[in-house]
Amino acid sequence: MGIGEALSIASAVAWAGGVVIYTRLGRTLPPLHLNLFKNLLVFAMVVPTVLLVEGTRWPAIGAGAIALALASGAIGIALADTLYFRALNTLGAGHMGVIGNLYSPLVIVLSFAFLGERLDALQIVGFVLVMSGVLLVSGHDADRPLDRAALRRGVLLGAAAIALMAVAIVMIKRTLEQQPLLWVVAIRLAGAVVCMLALFALGRHAPVPRGVTLKRGEGWLLLAAAFLGQYLSMILWLGGYKFTDASVASILNESSSVFIVLLAWLFLREPLDRRRLAGVGCTLAGLACMLLS
């Protein structure tokens, strides 16, 4: 297993833990405010990390690379994550797991067109197995019936979020390969925070929502979600794309759906039936094919 593959799988585990926590927080905080709070928390974590690891000297990053990192953060974090949280609140984790299947095909297509990447035969088999497993584990939310209007709205929001995430990571792939990882993470987050503050200003929304207070313990939940699902997951996620092909990293990232199901079973008491167990097996077999290739 190469370092890029290891980082991509570790990112999937961290993101799954964050999603389980965000599912609880989404019942209290509006999506736009939740996204702003977690990005400010993560930015406060990333800046000391960069200074500690990389030092205080500004790296030799060109203006074009900085612009790409800022734009990637605005698109892939500020816009995409806000839409993702809205869709998650509407659809639930199960339906969002199905929509998340769009991510790796979109990354593969974009990487094929703009990065010249190609999958070999065993990787294609791994891709099919992983996607089949994800469909099995996240294909149904029996306890969350939705009317057609809500379902349509949630699907459109979720699909838009996933598409923006795919565009944002492919556009920054070459920058990740050539520049220090942690500096790119910090610049990307700065772009997200600036974009979100602009959204608040344009919409004339208060950064702190009126009449909304965190319940006892939810402040710690928000901190844990930001650390696990964003700070740690984002560094591991971008590290995976830095050290391996975007197509490969995106397929390995899909395993997060399986980890979400397992963690939701452990901590949210969501059901784990034979279908989902079969999905876990398919996904693990697909990951094995990717790693063997």
PDB file of C-alpha atoms in Angstrom:
ATOM      1  CA  MET A   1       0.000   0.000   0.000  1.00  0.00           C
ATOM      2  CA  GLY A   2       1.431   3.358  -1.041  1.00  0.00           C
ATOM      3  CA  ILE A   3       1.239   6.427   1.171  1.00  0.00           C
ATOM      4  CA  GLY A   4      -1.401   8.022  -1.068  1.00  0.00           C
ATOM      5  CA  GLU A   5      -3.685   4.993  -0.818  1.00  0.00           C
ATOM      6  CA  ALA A   6      -3.200   4.753   2.964  1.00  0.00           C
ATOM      7  CA  LEU A   7      -4.028   8.433   3.427  1.00  0.00           C
ATOM      8  CA  SER A   8      -7.150   8.134   1.249  1.00  0.00           C
ATOM      9  CA  ILE A   9      -8.555   5.232   3.292  1.00  0.00           C
ATOM     10  CA  ALA A  10      -7.678   6.938   6.592  1.00  0.00           C
ATOM     11  CA  SER A  11      -9.457  10.060   5.337  1.00  0.00           C
ATOM     12  CA  ALA A  12     -12.578   8.000   4.611  1.00  0.00           C
ATOM     13  CA  VAL A  13     -12.608   6.697   8.198  1.00  0.00           C
ATOM     14  CA  ALA A  14     -12.148  10.192   9.675  1.00  0.00           C
ATOM     15  CA  TRP A  15     -14.823  11.704   7.416  1.00  0.00           C
ATOM     16  CA  ALA A  16     -17.281   8.937   8.360  1.00  0.00           C
ATOM     17  CA  GLY A  17     -16.843   9.766  12.037  1.00  0.00           C
ATOM     18  CA  GLY A  18     -17.408  13.433  11.309  1.00  0.00           C
ATOM     19  CA  VAL A  19     -20.598  12.780   9.303  1.00  0.00           C
ATOM     20  CA  VAL A  20     -22.103  10.777  12.159  1.00  0.00           C
ATOM     21  CA  ILE A  21     -21.508  13.731  14.501  1.00  0.00           C
ATOM     22  CA  TYR A  22     -22.694  16.309  11.933  1.00  0.00           C
ATOM     23  CA  THR A  23     -25.937  14.358  11.565  1.00  0.00           C
ATOM     24  CA  ARG A  24     -26.715  15.151  15.195  1.00  0.00           C
ATOM     25  CA  LEU A  25     -25.562  18.772  14.991  1.00  0.00           C
ATOM     26  CA  GLY A  26     -27.586  19.401  11.840  1.00  0.00           C
ATOM     27  CA  ARG A  27     -30.733  19.099  13.905  1.00  0.00           C
ATOM     28  CA  THR A  28     -29.759  22.267  15.811  1.00  0.00           C
ATOM     29  CA  LEU A  29     -27.628  24.524  13.575  1.00  0.00           C
ATOM     30  CA  PRO A  30     -28.661  25.811  10.104  1.00  0.00           C
ATOM     31  CA  PRO A  31     -26.356  24.453   7.354  1.00  0.00           C
ATOM     32  CA  LEU A  32     -24.740  27.797   6.451  1.00  0.00           C
ATOM     33  CA  HIS A  33     -23.919  28.593  10.079  1.00  0.00           C
ATOM     34  CA  LEU A  34     -22.756  25.039  10.777  1.00  0.00           C
ATOM     35  CA  ASN A  35     -20.400  25.258   7.799  1.00  0.00           C
ATOM     36  CA  LEU A  36     -19.005  28.633   8.913  1.00  0.00           C
ATOM     37  CA  PHE A  37     -18.465  27.507  12.505  1.00  0.00           C
ATOM     38  CA  LYS A  38     -16.674  24.315  11.558  1.00  0.00           C
ATOM     39  CA  ASN A  39     -14.486  26.105   8.989  1.00  0.00           C
ATOM     40  CA  LEU A  40     -13.439  28.746  11.535  1.00  0.00           C
ATOM     41  CA  LEU A  41     -12.641  25.998  14.028  1.00  0.00           C
ATOM     42  CA  VAL A  42     -10.638  24.044  11.464  1.00  0.00           C
ATOM     43  CA  PHE A  43      -8.784  27.171  10.299  1.00  0.00           C
ATOM     44  CA  ALA A  44      -7.833  27.840  13.930  1.00  0.00           C
ATOM     45  CA  MET A  45      -6.435  24.288  14.089  1.00  0.00           C
ATOM     46  CA  VAL A  46      -4.641  24.357  10.734  1.00  0.00           C
ATOM     47  CA  VAL A  47      -2.734  27.653  11.161  1.00  0.00           C
ATOM     48  CA  PRO A  48      -0.763  26.525  14.264  1.00  0.00           C
ATOM     49  CA  THR A  49      -0.126  23.168  12.579  1.00  0.00           C
ATOM     50  CA  VAL A  50       1.345  24.859   9.495  1.00  0.00           C
ATOM     51  CA  LEU A  51       3.534  27.180  11.575  1.00  0.00           C
ATOM     52  CA  LEU A  52       4.725  24.289  13.736  1.00  0.00           C
ATOM     53  CA  VAL A  53       5.504  21.903  10.869  1.00  0.00           C
ATOM     54  CA  GLU A  54       6.463  24.229   8.007  1.00  0.00           C
ATOM     55  CA  GLY A  55       7.758  27.257   9.922  1.00  0.00           C
ATOM     56  CA  THR A  56       6.821  30.919   9.609  1.00  0.00           C
ATOM     57  CA  ARG A  57       8.533  31.533   6.280  1.00  0.00           C
ATOM     58  CA  TRP A  58       6.114  31.951   3.358  1.00  0.00           C
ATOM     59  CA  PRO A  59       6.743  29.214   0.740  1.00  0.00           C
ATOM     60  CA  ALA A  60       7.581  29.916  -2.895  1.00  0.00           C
ATOM     61  CA  ILE A  61       4.010  29.469  -4.166  1.00  0.00           C
ATOM     62  CA  GLY A  62       3.110  31.367  -7.321  1.00  0.00           C
ATOM     63  CA  ALA A  63       0.105  33.637  -7.641  1.00  0.00           C
ATOM     64  CA  GLY A  64      -1.618  31.160  -9.978  1.00  0.00           C
ATOM     65  CA  ALA A  65      -1.303  28.309  -7.477  1.00  0.00           C
ATOM     66  CA  ILE A  66      -2.617  30.538  -4.665  1.00  0.00           C
ATOM     67  CA  ALA A  67      -5.588  31.590  -6.791  1.00  0.00           C
ATOM     68  CA  LEU A  68      -6.399  27.952  -7.585  1.00  0.00           C
ATOM     69  CA  ALA A  69      -6.203  26.971  -3.909  1.00  0.00           C
ATOM     70  CA  LEU A  70      -8.458  29.865  -2.889  1.00  0.00           C
ATOM     71  CA  ALA A  71     -10.972  29.043  -5.629  1.00  0.00           C
ATOM     72  CA  SER A  72     -10.897  25.349  -4.714  1.00  0.00           C
ATOM     73  CA  GLY A  73     -11.728  26.222  -1.107  1.00  0.00           C
ATOM     74  CA  ALA A  74     -14.561  28.550  -2.109  1.00  0.00           C
ATOM     75  CA  ILE A  75     -16.075  25.930  -4.441  1.00  0.00           C
ATOM     76  CA  GLY A  76     -15.299  22.695  -2.618  1.00  0.00           C
ATOM     77  CA  ILE A  77     -15.801  23.814   0.998  1.00  0.00           C
ATOM     78  CA  ALA A  78     -17.856  27.003   1.265  1.00  0.00           C
ATOM     79  CA  LEU A  79     -20.392  26.148  -1.439  1.00  0.00           C
ATOM     80  CA  ALA A  80     -20.241  22.340  -1.639  1.00  0.00           C
ATOM     81  CA  ASP A  81     -20.272  21.658   2.113  1.00  0.00           C
ATOM     82  CA  THR A  82     -23.186  24.039   2.712  1.00  0.00           C
ATOM     83  CA  LEU A  83     -25.225  22.277   0.023  1.00  0.00           C
ATOM     84  CA  TYR A  84     -24.120  18.900   1.431  1.00  0.00           C
ATOM     85  CA  PHE A  85     -25.330  19.745   4.948  1.00  0.00           C
ATOM     86  CA  ARG A  86     -28.687  20.942   3.576  1.00  0.00           C
ATOM     87  CA  ALA A  87     -29.106  17.735   1.608  1.00  0.00           C
ATOM     88  CA  LEU A  88     -28.042  15.662   4.628  1.00  0.00           C
ATOM     89  CA  ASN A  89     -30.688  17.338   6.789  1.00  0.00           C
ATOM     90  CA  THR A  90     -33.349  16.669   4.122  1.00  0.00           C
ATOM     91  CA  LEU A  91     -32.427  13.156   3.012  1.00  0.00           C
ATOM     92  CA  GLY A  92     -30.535  11.546   5.875  1.00  0.00           C
ATOM     93  CA  ALA A  93     -27.267   9.619   5.731  1.00  0.00           C
ATOM     94  CA  GLY A  94     -28.670   6.669   3.751  1.00  0.00           C
ATOM     95  CA  HIS A  95     -29.941   8.614   0.754  1.00  0.00           C
ATOM     96  CA  MET A  96     -26.850  10.843   0.794  1.00  0.00           C
ATOM     97  CA  GLY A  97     -24.731   7.707   0.607  1.00  0.00           C
ATOM     98  CA  VAL A  98     -26.401   6.842  -2.705  1.00  0.00           C
ATOM     99  CA  ILE A  99     -25.910  10.347  -4.100  1.00  0.00           C
ATOM    100  CA  GLY A 100     -22.297  10.221  -2.968  1.00  0.00           C
ATOM    101  CA  ASN A 101     -21.780   7.517  -5.599  1.00  0.00           C
ATOM    102  CA  LEU A 102     -21.554  10.345  -8.131  1.00  0.00           C
ATOM    103  CA  TYR A 103     -18.255  11.536  -6.663  1.00  0.00           C
ATOM    104  CA  SER A 104     -15.723   9.021  -7.949  1.00  0.00           C
ATOM    105  CA  PRO A 105     -17.264   8.715 -11.468  1.00  0.00           C
ATOM    106  CA  LEU A 106     -17.143  12.496 -11.772  1.00  0.00           C
ATOM    107  CA  VAL A 107     -13.540  12.627 -10.561  1.00  0.00           C
ATOM    108  CA  ILE A 108     -12.585   9.805 -12.929  1.00  0.00           C
ATOM    109  CA  VAL A 109     -14.173  11.597 -15.904  1.00  0.00           C
ATOM    110  CA  LEU A 110     -12.605  14.940 -15.004  1.00  0.00           C
ATOM    111  CA  SER A 111      -9.210  13.313 -14.372  1.00  0.00           C
ATOM    112  CA  PHE A 112      -9.438  11.518 -17.701  1.00  0.00           C
ATOM    113  CA  ALA A 113     -10.235  14.772 -19.523  1.00  0.00           C
ATOM    114  CA  PHE A 114      -7.941  17.211 -17.727  1.00  0.00           C
ATOM    115  CA  LEU A 115      -5.195  15.175 -16.026  1.00  0.00           C
ATOM    116  CA  GLY A 116      -4.693  12.342 -18.523  1.00  0.00           C
ATOM    117  CA  GLU A 117      -5.245   9.616 -15.910  1.00  0.00           C
ATOM    118  CA  ARG A 118      -6.318   6.069 -16.832  1.00  0.00           C
ATOM    119  CA  LEU A 119      -7.521   3.093 -14.781  1.00  0.00           C
ATOM    120  CA  ASP A 120      -6.159  -0.405 -15.470  1.00  0.00           C
ATOM    121  CA  ALA A 121      -8.315  -3.559 -15.597  1.00  0.00           C
ATOM    122  CA  LEU A 122      -7.955  -4.516 -11.912  1.00  0.00           C
ATOM    123  CA  GLN A 123      -8.708  -0.956 -10.824  1.00  0.00           C
ATOM    124  CA  ILE A 124     -11.886  -0.998 -12.921  1.00  0.00           C
ATOM    125  CA  VAL A 125     -12.937  -4.226 -11.177  1.00  0.00           C
ATOM    126  CA  GLY A 126     -12.189  -2.571  -7.836  1.00  0.00           C
ATOM    127  CA  PHE A 127     -14.228   0.463  -8.831  1.00  0.00           C
ATOM    128  CA  VAL A 128     -17.251  -1.693  -9.734  1.00  0.00           C
ATOM    129  CA  LEU A 129     -17.025  -3.630  -6.459  1.00  0.00           C
ATOM    130  CA  VAL A 130     -16.674  -0.502  -4.339  1.00  0.00           C
ATOM    131  CA  MET A 131     -19.606   1.224  -6.027  1.00  0.00           C
ATOM    132  CA  SER A 132     -21.740  -1.925  -5.712  1.00  0.00           C
ATOM    133  CA  GLY A 133     -20.911  -2.153  -2.031  1.00  0.00           C
ATOM    134  CA  VAL A 134     -21.743   1.495  -1.435  1.00  0.00           C
ATOM    135  CA  LEU A 135     -25.113   1.068  -3.169  1.00  0.00           C
ATOM    136  CA  LEU A 136     -25.886  -1.937  -0.996  1.00  0.00           C
ATOM    137  CA  VAL A 137     -25.004  -0.302   2.320  1.00  0.00           C
ATOM    138  CA  SER A 138     -26.662   3.049   1.690  1.00  0.00           C
ATOM    139  CA  GLY A 139     -29.528   2.358  -0.636  1.00  0.00           C
ATOM    140  CA  HIS A 140     -32.426   2.694   1.765  1.00  0.00           C
ATOM    141  CA  ASP A 141     -33.642   4.789   4.696  1.00  0.00           C
ATOM    142  CA  ALA A 142     -36.606   2.783   5.908  1.00  0.00           C
ATOM    143  CA  ASP A 143     -37.218   4.995   8.921  1.00  0.00           C
ATOM    144  CA  ARG A 144     -37.152   8.273   6.991  1.00  0.00           C
ATOM    145  CA  PRO A 145     -39.937   8.445   4.378  1.00  0.00           C
ATOM    146  CA  LEU A 146     -39.865  11.524   2.132  1.00  0.00           C
ATOM    147  CA  ASP A 147     -42.421  13.129  -0.111  1.00  0.00           C
ATOM    148  CA  ARG A 148     -41.493  13.648  -3.754  1.00  0.00           C
ATOM    149  CA  ALA A 149     -40.838  17.381  -3.450  1.00  0.00           C
ATOM    150  CA  ALA A 150     -38.461  16.946  -0.515  1.00  0.00           C
ATOM    151  CA  LEU A 151     -36.752  14.020  -2.209  1.00  0.00           C
ATOM    152  CA  ARG A 152     -36.291  15.973  -5.451  1.00  0.00           C
ATOM    153  CA  ARG A 153     -34.953  19.015  -3.614  1.00  0.00           C
ATOM    154  CA  GLY A 154     -32.573  16.924  -1.526  1.00  0.00           C
ATOM    155  CA  VAL A 155     -31.278  14.995  -4.535  1.00  0.00           C
ATOM    156  CA  LEU A 156     -30.595  18.195  -6.484  1.00  0.00           C
ATOM    157  CA  LEU A 157     -28.780  19.766  -3.535  1.00  0.00           C
ATOM    158  CA  GLY A 158     -26.769  16.603  -2.890  1.00  0.00           C
ATOM    159  CA  ALA A 159     -25.817  16.115  -6.547  1.00  0.00           C
ATOM    160  CA  ALA A 160     -24.725  19.756  -6.836  1.00  0.00           C
ATOM    161  CA  ALA A 161     -22.599  19.396  -3.690  1.00  0.00           C
ATOM    162  CA  ILE A 162     -20.862  16.255  -4.970  1.00  0.00           C
ATOM    163  CA  ALA A 163     -20.232  17.796  -8.410  1.00  0.00           C
ATOM    164  CA  LEU A 164     -18.643  20.889  -6.853  1.00  0.00           C
ATOM    165  CA  MET A 165     -16.430  18.703  -4.649  1.00  0.00           C
ATOM    166  CA  ALA A 166     -15.207  16.774  -7.702  1.00  0.00           C
ATOM    167  CA  VAL A 167     -14.441  19.952  -9.650  1.00  0.00           C
ATOM    168  CA  ALA A 168     -12.655  21.508  -6.672  1.00  0.00           C
ATOM    169  CA  ILE A 169     -10.298  18.566  -6.106  1.00  0.00           C
ATOM    170  CA  VAL A 170      -9.393  17.995  -9.765  1.00  0.00           C
ATOM    171  CA  MET A 171      -8.625  21.691 -10.300  1.00  0.00           C
ATOM    172  CA  ILE A 172      -6.103  21.644  -7.445  1.00  0.00           C
ATOM    173  CA  LYS A 173      -4.465  18.259  -8.156  1.00  0.00           C
ATOM    174  CA  ARG A 174      -1.349  19.639  -9.908  1.00  0.00           C
ATOM    175  CA  THR A 175      -0.933  22.314  -7.239  1.00  0.00           C
ATOM    176  CA  LEU A 176      -1.010  19.625  -4.545  1.00  0.00           C
ATOM    177  CA  GLU A 177       1.719  17.668  -6.321  1.00  0.00           C
ATOM    178  CA  GLN A 178       4.028  20.661  -6.561  1.00  0.00           C
ATOM    179  CA  GLN A 179       3.430  22.617  -3.334  1.00  0.00           C
ATOM    180  CA  PRO A 180       3.703  21.934   0.450  1.00  0.00           C
ATOM    181  CA  LEU A 181       0.584  20.060   1.560  1.00  0.00           C
ATOM    182  CA  LEU A 182      -0.185  21.972   4.753  1.00  0.00           C
ATOM    183  CA  TRP A 183       0.205  25.382   3.106  1.00  0.00           C
ATOM    184  CA  VAL A 184      -2.259  24.344   0.398  1.00  0.00           C
ATOM    185  CA  VAL A 185      -4.680  23.156   3.095  1.00  0.00           C
ATOM    186  CA  ALA A 186      -4.423  26.518   4.894  1.00  0.00           C
ATOM    187  CA  ILE A 187      -4.818  28.638   1.740  1.00  0.00           C
ATOM    188  CA  ARG A 188      -7.758  26.518   0.611  1.00  0.00           C
ATOM    189  CA  LEU A 189      -9.468  27.001   3.982  1.00  0.00           C
ATOM    190  CA  ALA A 190      -8.839  30.737   3.819  1.00  0.00           C
ATOM    191  CA  GLY A 191     -10.655  30.819   0.486  1.00  0.00           C
ATOM    192  CA  ALA A 192     -13.580  28.972   2.045  1.00  0.00           C
ATOM    193  CA  VAL A 193     -13.848  31.328   5.035  1.00  0.00           C
ATOM    194  CA  VAL A 194     -13.666  34.457   2.850  1.00  0.00           C
ATOM    195  CA  CYS A 195     -16.320  33.058   0.514  1.00  0.00           C
ATOM    196  CA  MET A 196     -18.630  32.191   3.410  1.00  0.00           C
ATOM    197  CA  LEU A 197     -18.300  35.640   4.975  1.00  0.00           C
ATOM    198  CA  ALA A 198     -19.179  37.100   1.564  1.00  0.00           C
ATOM    199  CA  LEU A 199     -22.264  34.867   1.420  1.00  0.00           C
ATOM    200  CA  PHE A 200     -23.364  36.115   4.833  1.00  0.00           C
ATOM    201  CA  ALA A 201     -22.829  39.722   3.759  1.00  0.00           C
ATOM    202  CA  LEU A 202     -24.711  39.303   0.478  1.00  0.00           C
ATOM    203  CA  GLY A 203     -27.595  37.510   2.157  1.00  0.00           C
ATOM    204  CA  ARG A 204     -27.567  39.904   5.109  1.00  0.00           C
ATOM    205  CA  HIS A 205     -27.480  36.977   7.520  1.00  0.00           C
ATOM    206  CA  ALA A 206     -26.038  37.259  11.009  1.00  0.00           C
ATOM    207  CA  PRO A 207     -23.025  34.927  11.499  1.00  0.00           C
ATOM    208  CA  VAL A 208     -24.606  33.862  14.808  1.00  0.00           C
ATOM    209  CA  PRO A 209     -28.216  32.737  14.219  1.00  0.00           C
ATOM    210  CA  ARG A 210     -30.898  34.241  16.410  1.00  0.00           C
ATOM    211  CA  GLY A 211     -32.850  31.969  18.682  1.00  0.00           C
ATOM    212  CA  VAL A 212     -30.479  29.040  18.152  1.00  0.00           C
ATOM    213  CA  THR A 213     -28.416  27.787  21.057  1.00  0.00           C
ATOM    214  CA  LEU A 214     -26.296  24.705  21.360  1.00  0.00           C
ATOM    215  CA  LYS A 215     -27.608  22.190  23.833  1.00  0.00           C
ATOM    216  CA  ARG A 216     -25.429  20.892  26.620  1.00  0.00           C
ATOM    217  CA  GLY A 217     -22.494  18.987  25.162  1.00  0.00           C
ATOM    218  CA  GLU A 218     -23.116  20.089  21.555  1.00  0.00           C
ATOM    219  CA  GLY A 219     -20.233  22.564  21.685  1.00  0.00           C
ATOM    220  CA  TRP A 220     -17.886  19.645  22.305  1.00  0.00           C
ATOM    221  CA  LEU A 221     -19.622  17.699  19.539  1.00  0.00           C
ATOM    222  CA  LEU A 222     -18.994  20.554  17.103  1.00  0.00           C
ATOM    223  CA  LEU A 223     -15.341  20.684  18.137  1.00  0.00           C
ATOM    224  CA  ALA A 224     -14.986  16.904  17.747  1.00  0.00           C
ATOM    225  CA  ALA A 225     -16.725  16.954  14.348  1.00  0.00           C
ATOM    226  CA  ALA A 226     -14.503  19.792  13.123  1.00  0.00           C
ATOM    227  CA  PHE A 227     -11.339  18.018  14.278  1.00  0.00           C
ATOM    228  CA  LEU A 228     -12.235  14.556  13.011  1.00  0.00           C
ATOM    229  CA  GLY A 229     -14.428  15.231   9.983  1.00  0.00           C
ATOM    230  CA  GLN A 230     -12.613  18.302   8.648  1.00  0.00           C
ATOM    231  CA  TYR A 231      -9.181  19.028  10.149  1.00  0.00           C
ATOM    232  CA  LEU A 232      -7.869  15.469  10.197  1.00  0.00           C
ATOM    233  CA  SER A 233      -9.956  14.246   7.271  1.00  0.00           C
ATOM    234  CA  MET A 234      -9.024  17.188   5.034  1.00  0.00           C
ATOM    235  CA  ILE A 235      -5.276  16.827   5.603  1.00  0.00           C
ATOM    236  CA  LEU A 236      -5.464  13.072   4.964  1.00  0.00           C
ATOM    237  CA  TRP A 237      -7.790  13.591   1.974  1.00  0.00           C
ATOM    238  CA  LEU A 238      -5.604  16.131   0.210  1.00  0.00           C
ATOM    239  CA  GLY A 239      -2.535  14.078   1.109  1.00  0.00           C
ATOM    240  CA  GLY A 240      -4.065  11.114  -0.693  1.00  0.00           C
ATOM    241  CA  TYR A 241      -4.564  13.201  -3.834  1.00  0.00           C
ATOM    242  CA  LYS A 242      -1.021  14.535  -3.554  1.00  0.00           C
ATOM    243  CA  PHE A 243       0.608  11.101  -3.500  1.00  0.00           C
ATOM    244  CA  THR A 244      -1.595   9.030  -5.821  1.00  0.00           C
ATOM    245  CA  ASP A 245      -3.789   9.463  -8.901  1.00  0.00           C
ATOM    246  CA  ALA A 246      -6.994  11.437  -8.369  1.00  0.00           C
ATOM    247  CA  SER A 247      -9.030   8.574  -9.872  1.00  0.00           C
ATOM    248  CA  VAL A 248      -7.584   6.043  -7.414  1.00  0.00           C
ATOM    249  CA  ALA A 249      -7.949   8.349  -4.413  1.00  0.00           C
ATOM    250  CA  SER A 250     -11.579   9.108  -5.270  1.00  0.00           C
ATOM    251  CA  ILE A 251     -12.491   5.412  -5.417  1.00  0.00           C
ATOM    252  CA  LEU A 252     -10.800   4.735  -2.070  1.00  0.00           C
ATOM    253  CA  ASN A 253     -12.651   7.728  -0.604  1.00  0.00           C
ATOM    254  CA  GLU A 254     -15.941   6.010  -1.490  1.00  0.00           C
ATOM    255  CA  SER A 255     -15.310   3.540   1.334  1.00  0.00           C
ATOM    256  CA  SER A 256     -16.434   6.317   3.698  1.00  0.00           C
ATOM    257  CA  SER A 257     -20.044   5.236   3.033  1.00  0.00           C
ATOM    258  CA  VAL A 258     -19.283   1.822   4.503  1.00  0.00           C
ATOM    259  CA  PHE A 259     -17.588   3.331   7.522  1.00  0.00           C
ATOM    260  CA  ILE A 260     -20.552   5.706   7.988  1.00  0.00           C
ATOM    261  CA  VAL A 261     -22.919   2.732   8.086  1.00  0.00           C
ATOM    262  CA  LEU A 262     -20.719   0.885  10.590  1.00  0.00           C
ATOM    263  CA  LEU A 263     -20.312   3.922  12.854  1.00  0.00           C
ATOM    264  CA  ALA A 264     -24.032   4.773  12.600  1.00  0.00           C
ATOM    265  CA  TRP A 265     -24.764   1.196  13.678  1.00  0.00           C
ATOM    266  CA  LEU A 266     -22.417   1.523  16.652  1.00  0.00           C
ATOM    267  CA  PHE A 267     -23.306   5.025  17.843  1.00  0.00           C
ATOM    268  CA  LEU A 268     -26.698   5.954  16.331  1.00  0.00           C
ATOM    269  CA  ARG A 269     -28.279   2.484  16.615  1.00  0.00           C
ATOM    270  CA  GLU A 270     -29.124   2.402  12.897  1.00  0.00           C
ATOM    271  CA  PRO A 271     -29.892  -1.106  11.567  1.00  0.00           C
ATOM    272  CA  LEU A 272     -27.179  -3.296  10.007  1.00  0.00           C
ATOM    273  CA  ASP A 273     -28.917  -6.015   7.996  1.00  0.00           C
ATOM    274  CA  ARG A 274     -27.630  -8.707   5.632  1.00  0.00           C
ATOM    275  CA  ARG A 275     -27.801  -6.385   2.640  1.00  0.00           C
ATOM    276  CA  ARG A 276     -25.527  -3.856   4.287  1.00  0.00           C
ATOM    277  CA  LEU A 277     -23.163  -6.558   5.497  1.00  0.00           C
ATOM    278  CA  ALA A 278     -22.914  -7.785   1.897  1.00  0.00           C
ATOM    279  CA  GLY A 279     -22.162  -4.209   0.868  1.00  0.00           C
ATOM    280  CA  VAL A 280     -19.347  -4.029   3.395  1.00  0.00           C
ATOM    281  CA  GLY A 281     -17.892  -7.236   1.934  1.00  0.00           C
ATOM    282  CA  CYS A 282     -18.117  -5.921  -1.642  1.00  0.00           C
ATOM    283  CA  THR A 283     -16.465  -2.655  -0.714  1.00  0.00           C
ATOM    284  CA  LEU A 284     -13.601  -4.362   1.121  1.00  0.00           C
ATOM    285  CA  ALA A 285     -13.052  -6.657  -1.873  1.00  0.00           C
ATOM    286  CA  GLY A 286     -12.983  -3.604  -4.151  1.00  0.00           C
ATOM    287  CA  LEU A 287     -10.453  -1.866  -1.932  1.00  0.00           C
ATOM    288  CA  ALA A 288      -8.287  -4.982  -2.063  1.00  0.00           C
ATOM    289  CA  CYS A 289      -8.354  -4.892  -5.873  1.00  0.00           C
ATOM    290  CA  MET A 290      -7.351  -1.222  -5.867  1.00  0.00           C
ATOM    291  CA  LEU A 291      -4.463  -1.843  -3.488  1.00  0.00           C
ATOM    292  CA  LEU A 292      -3.257  -4.964  -5.329  1.00  0.00           C
ATOM    293  CA  SER A 293      -3.220  -3.027  -8.588  1.00  0.00           C
TER     294      SER A 293
END
